[in-house]
Amino acid sequence: MVTGVQVPSASQAFLPHVQVAGSPVAGRGAESEGKAKAAVTDRLQLDQAQLRQVERLRQRDREVRAHEMAHLAAAGSYALGGPSFEYQVGPDGQRYAIGGHINIDTSPVPSDPEATLRKAETIRRAALAPGDPSPQDRSVAAAAAAMAMKAQIEIQQRQDGGDNPLRRNAGQEADISAYGHVRVTDAEASLELDLYG
């Protein structure tokens, strides 16, 4: 069953347009009528399978655009421009978005772990903003969580005057349930996250 596609009757499609002289559309009646006739003709020439494909493409286009707009709205100033889309041309000759992405600045804020922590939290929210985050979205969210954890450690080190329990226990391993397995090394007190292990 085809839904959402309505083919107007001949009497509906070709009614002359009433225009007020001097209105912005005055004098364009023939052009508008010609476009309306062409649109009806194009719809009538598509078979049922093509109409179903067009409807699927329209639905996918709406989903992709909503998904990317959710990222964009949540990313705020960390979004590097607007969404980029990949398109497919449907049997009706129209372009439909079938994929997309938003570039987000994921670099830490130099010498400011508090700002880095806030930024990481915003990035994580932006990555998970759509109702159906993709595997790439989840990967970005995990990287943002790691960035937040590193910032929290830096904040704690500053508060402790550099005497951080993780640094004291360097070379040992700790289990942090939210992130799987975390290893702290002596040399840099850096974190290695094994999110899948």
CSV table of C-alpha atoms in Angstrom, one decimal:
chain,number,residue,atom,x,y,z
A,1,MET,CA,0.0,0.0,0.0
A,2,VAL,CA,1.3,3.4,-0.9
A,3,THR,CA,0.9,6.0,1.8
A,4,GLY,CA,1.5,9.7,1.7
A,5,VAL,CA,1.4,10.0,-2.1
A,6,GLN,CA,-1.8,11.7,-3.4
A,7,VAL,CA,-2.4,12.2,-7.1
A,8,PRO,CA,-4.8,15.1,-7.5
A,9,SER,CA,-7.7,14.7,-9.9
A,10,ALA,CA,-7.5,16.5,-13.2
A,11,SER,CA,-10.0,19.1,-12.0
A,12,GLN,CA,-7.9,19.8,-8.9
A,13,ALA,CA,-4.6,19.9,-10.7
A,14,PHE,CA,-5.5,22.2,-13.5
A,15,LEU,CA,-7.8,24.8,-11.9
A,16,PRO,CA,-6.8,28.3,-13.0
A,17,HIS,CA,-5.2,30.4,-10.3
A,18,VAL,CA,-7.0,33.5,-9.2
A,19,GLN,CA,-4.5,36.3,-8.8
A,20,VAL,CA,-4.8,39.9,-7.7
A,21,ALA,CA,-3.2,42.4,-10.0
A,22,GLY,CA,0.0,43.7,-8.5
A,23,SER,CA,0.5,40.7,-6.2
A,24,PRO,CA,3.9,39.1,-6.1
A,25,VAL,CA,2.7,36.1,-8.1
A,26,ALA,CA,0.7,38.0,-10.7
A,27,GLY,CA,1.8,37.1,-14.2
A,28,ARG,CA,3.2,33.8,-13.2
A,29,GLY,CA,0.0,31.7,-13.5
A,30,ALA,CA,1.0,30.0,-16.7
A,31,GLU,CA,4.4,29.0,-15.3
A,32,SER,CA,3.0,27.7,-12.0
A,33,GLU,CA,0.2,25.8,-13.9
A,34,GLY,CA,2.9,24.3,-16.2
A,35,LYS,CA,4.9,23.1,-13.2
A,36,ALA,CA,1.8,21.7,-11.5
A,37,LYS,CA,0.9,19.8,-14.7
A,38,ALA,CA,4.5,18.5,-15.0
A,39,ALA,CA,4.4,17.3,-11.3
A,40,VAL,CA,1.2,15.4,-11.9
A,41,THR,CA,2.4,13.9,-15.1
A,42,ASP,CA,5.7,12.7,-13.3
A,43,ARG,CA,3.7,11.2,-10.5
A,44,LEU,CA,1.4,9.4,-12.9
A,45,GLN,CA,4.3,7.9,-14.8
A,46,LEU,CA,5.8,6.2,-11.7
A,47,ASP,CA,4.7,2.7,-11.2
A,48,GLN,CA,3.6,1.4,-7.7
A,49,ALA,CA,7.1,0.0,-6.9
A,50,GLN,CA,8.7,3.3,-7.7
A,51,LEU,CA,6.1,5.2,-5.6
A,52,ARG,CA,7.0,2.9,-2.7
A,53,GLN,CA,10.7,3.6,-3.2
A,54,VAL,CA,10.1,7.3,-3.3
A,55,GLU,CA,8.1,7.1,-0.1
A,56,ARG,CA,10.9,5.1,1.6
A,57,LEU,CA,13.4,7.6,0.4
A,58,ARG,CA,11.3,10.5,1.8
A,59,GLN,CA,11.0,8.7,5.1
A,60,ARG,CA,14.8,8.1,5.2
A,61,ASP,CA,15.5,11.7,4.3
A,62,ARG,CA,13.3,12.9,7.2
A,63,GLU,CA,15.0,10.5,9.6
A,64,VAL,CA,18.6,11.5,8.5
A,65,ARG,CA,17.8,15.2,8.7
A,66,ALA,CA,16.2,14.9,12.2
A,67,HIS,CA,19.2,12.7,13.4
A,68,GLU,CA,21.8,15.3,12.2
A,69,MET,CA,19.8,18.2,13.5
A,70,ALA,CA,19.7,16.6,17.0
A,71,HIS,CA,23.5,16.4,16.9
A,72,LEU,CA,23.8,19.9,15.7
A,73,ALA,CA,21.5,21.4,18.4
A,74,ALA,CA,23.2,19.5,21.2
A,75,ALA,CA,26.8,20.3,20.0
A,76,GLY,CA,26.3,24.0,20.2
A,77,SER,CA,29.4,26.0,19.5
A,78,TYR,CA,31.5,22.8,19.2
A,79,ALA,CA,29.9,22.0,15.9
A,80,LEU,CA,32.2,22.8,13.0
A,81,GLY,CA,29.6,24.0,10.5
A,82,GLY,CA,26.3,22.5,9.5
A,83,PRO,CA,25.4,18.9,8.6
A,84,SER,CA,26.8,17.2,5.5
A,85,PHE,CA,24.6,14.7,3.7
A,86,GLU,CA,25.0,11.9,1.2
A,87,TYR,CA,22.2,11.8,-1.3
A,88,GLN,CA,20.5,9.3,-3.5
A,89,VAL,CA,18.4,10.3,-6.5
A,90,GLY,CA,15.0,8.7,-6.5
A,91,PRO,CA,13.0,7.5,-9.5
A,92,ASP,CA,11.2,10.8,-9.4
A,93,GLY,CA,14.5,12.6,-10.1
A,94,GLN,CA,14.7,14.2,-6.6
A,95,ARG,CA,17.7,14.0,-4.3
A,96,TYR,CA,17.1,12.3,-0.9
A,97,ALA,CA,19.4,12.4,2.1
A,98,ILE,CA,20.4,8.8,3.0
A,99,GLY,CA,23.3,9.5,5.3
A,100,GLY,CA,24.9,12.4,7.0
A,101,HIS,CA,27.4,13.7,9.6
A,102,ILE,CA,28.3,16.7,11.7
A,103,ASN,CA,31.9,17.5,12.4
A,104,ILE,CA,32.5,18.3,16.1
A,105,ASP,CA,35.6,19.8,17.7
A,106,THR,CA,36.7,17.0,20.1
A,107,SER,CA,40.1,18.5,21.2
A,108,PRO,CA,40.7,19.2,24.9
A,109,VAL,CA,40.8,22.8,26.1
A,110,PRO,CA,44.5,23.5,26.7
A,111,SER,CA,45.5,24.0,30.3
A,112,ASP,CA,41.9,24.0,31.5
A,113,PRO,CA,40.6,20.6,32.7
A,114,GLU,CA,37.4,22.1,34.0
A,115,ALA,CA,36.5,23.5,30.6
A,116,THR,CA,37.7,20.2,29.0
A,117,LEU,CA,35.3,18.4,31.3
A,118,ARG,CA,32.3,20.6,30.4
A,119,LYS,CA,33.3,20.2,26.7
A,120,ALA,CA,33.5,16.4,27.0
A,121,GLU,CA,30.1,16.3,28.6
A,122,THR,CA,28.6,18.4,25.8
A,123,ILE,CA,30.3,16.3,23.1
A,124,ARG,CA,28.9,13.1,24.7
A,125,ARG,CA,25.4,14.6,24.9
A,126,ALA,CA,25.7,15.6,21.2
A,127,ALA,CA,26.8,12.2,20.1
A,128,LEU,CA,23.9,10.5,21.9
A,129,ALA,CA,21.3,13.2,21.1
A,130,PRO,CA,19.4,11.3,18.4
A,131,GLY,CA,17.0,8.6,19.6
A,132,ASP,CA,18.9,6.0,17.5
A,133,PRO,CA,22.7,6.7,17.8
A,134,SER,CA,24.8,5.0,15.2
A,135,PRO,CA,27.9,2.9,16.0
A,136,GLN,CA,30.0,6.0,15.1
A,137,ASP,CA,27.9,8.2,17.5
A,138,ARG,CA,28.6,5.7,20.3
A,139,SER,CA,32.3,5.7,19.5
A,140,VAL,CA,32.4,9.5,19.8
A,141,ALA,CA,30.4,9.3,23.0
A,142,ALA,CA,33.0,6.8,24.4
A,143,ALA,CA,35.9,9.0,23.4
A,144,ALA,CA,34.2,12.0,25.1
A,145,ALA,CA,33.7,9.9,28.2
A,146,ALA,CA,37.5,9.1,28.2
A,147,MET,CA,38.3,12.8,27.7
A,148,ALA,CA,36.0,13.6,30.7
A,149,MET,CA,37.7,11.0,32.8
A,150,LYS,CA,41.2,12.3,31.9
A,151,ALA,CA,40.0,15.9,32.8
A,152,GLN,CA,38.6,14.7,36.1
A,153,ILE,CA,41.9,13.1,36.9
A,154,GLU,CA,43.7,16.4,36.1
A,155,ILE,CA,41.3,18.3,38.3
A,156,GLN,CA,41.8,15.9,41.1
A,157,GLN,CA,45.6,16.1,40.7
A,158,ARG,CA,45.5,19.8,41.0
A,159,GLN,CA,43.3,19.6,44.1
A,160,ASP,CA,45.6,17.0,45.6
A,161,GLY,CA,48.7,19.0,44.7
A,162,GLY,CA,49.8,16.3,42.4
A,163,ASP,CA,49.4,13.5,44.9
A,164,ASN,CA,46.9,11.4,43.0
A,165,PRO,CA,46.2,7.8,44.1
A,166,LEU,CA,46.2,6.7,40.5
A,167,ARG,CA,49.8,8.1,40.1
A,168,ARG,CA,50.9,6.5,43.4
A,169,ASN,CA,49.6,3.1,42.1
A,170,ALA,CA,51.1,3.6,38.6
A,171,GLY,CA,51.8,0.4,36.9
A,172,GLN,CA,48.9,-1.3,38.6
A,173,GLU,CA,45.5,-1.9,37.1
A,174,ALA,CA,42.1,-0.8,38.3
A,175,ASP,CA,38.6,-1.9,37.3
A,176,ILE,CA,36.2,0.9,36.7
A,177,SER,CA,32.8,-0.7,35.9
A,178,ALA,CA,31.5,2.1,33.7
A,179,TYR,CA,34.5,1.9,31.3
A,180,GLY,CA,35.7,-1.7,31.5
A,181,HIS,CA,39.4,-1.9,32.2
A,182,VAL,CA,41.7,1.1,32.9
A,183,ARG,CA,45.5,0.9,33.1
A,184,VAL,CA,47.6,3.8,34.4
A,185,THR,CA,51.3,3.8,33.5
A,186,ASP,CA,54.2,5.4,35.4
A,187,ALA,CA,55.8,7.5,32.7
A,188,GLU,CA,52.9,9.8,31.9
A,189,ALA,CA,50.1,8.8,34.2
A,190,SER,CA,48.1,8.3,31.0
A,191,LEU,CA,45.0,6.2,30.6
A,192,GLU,CA,44.5,3.3,28.3
A,193,LEU,CA,40.8,2.4,28.1
A,194,ASP,CA,39.7,-1.0,26.9
A,195,LEU,CA,36.0,-0.3,26.3
A,196,TYR,CA,35.2,-3.7,24.9
A,197,GLY,CA,37.3,-6.0,27.1
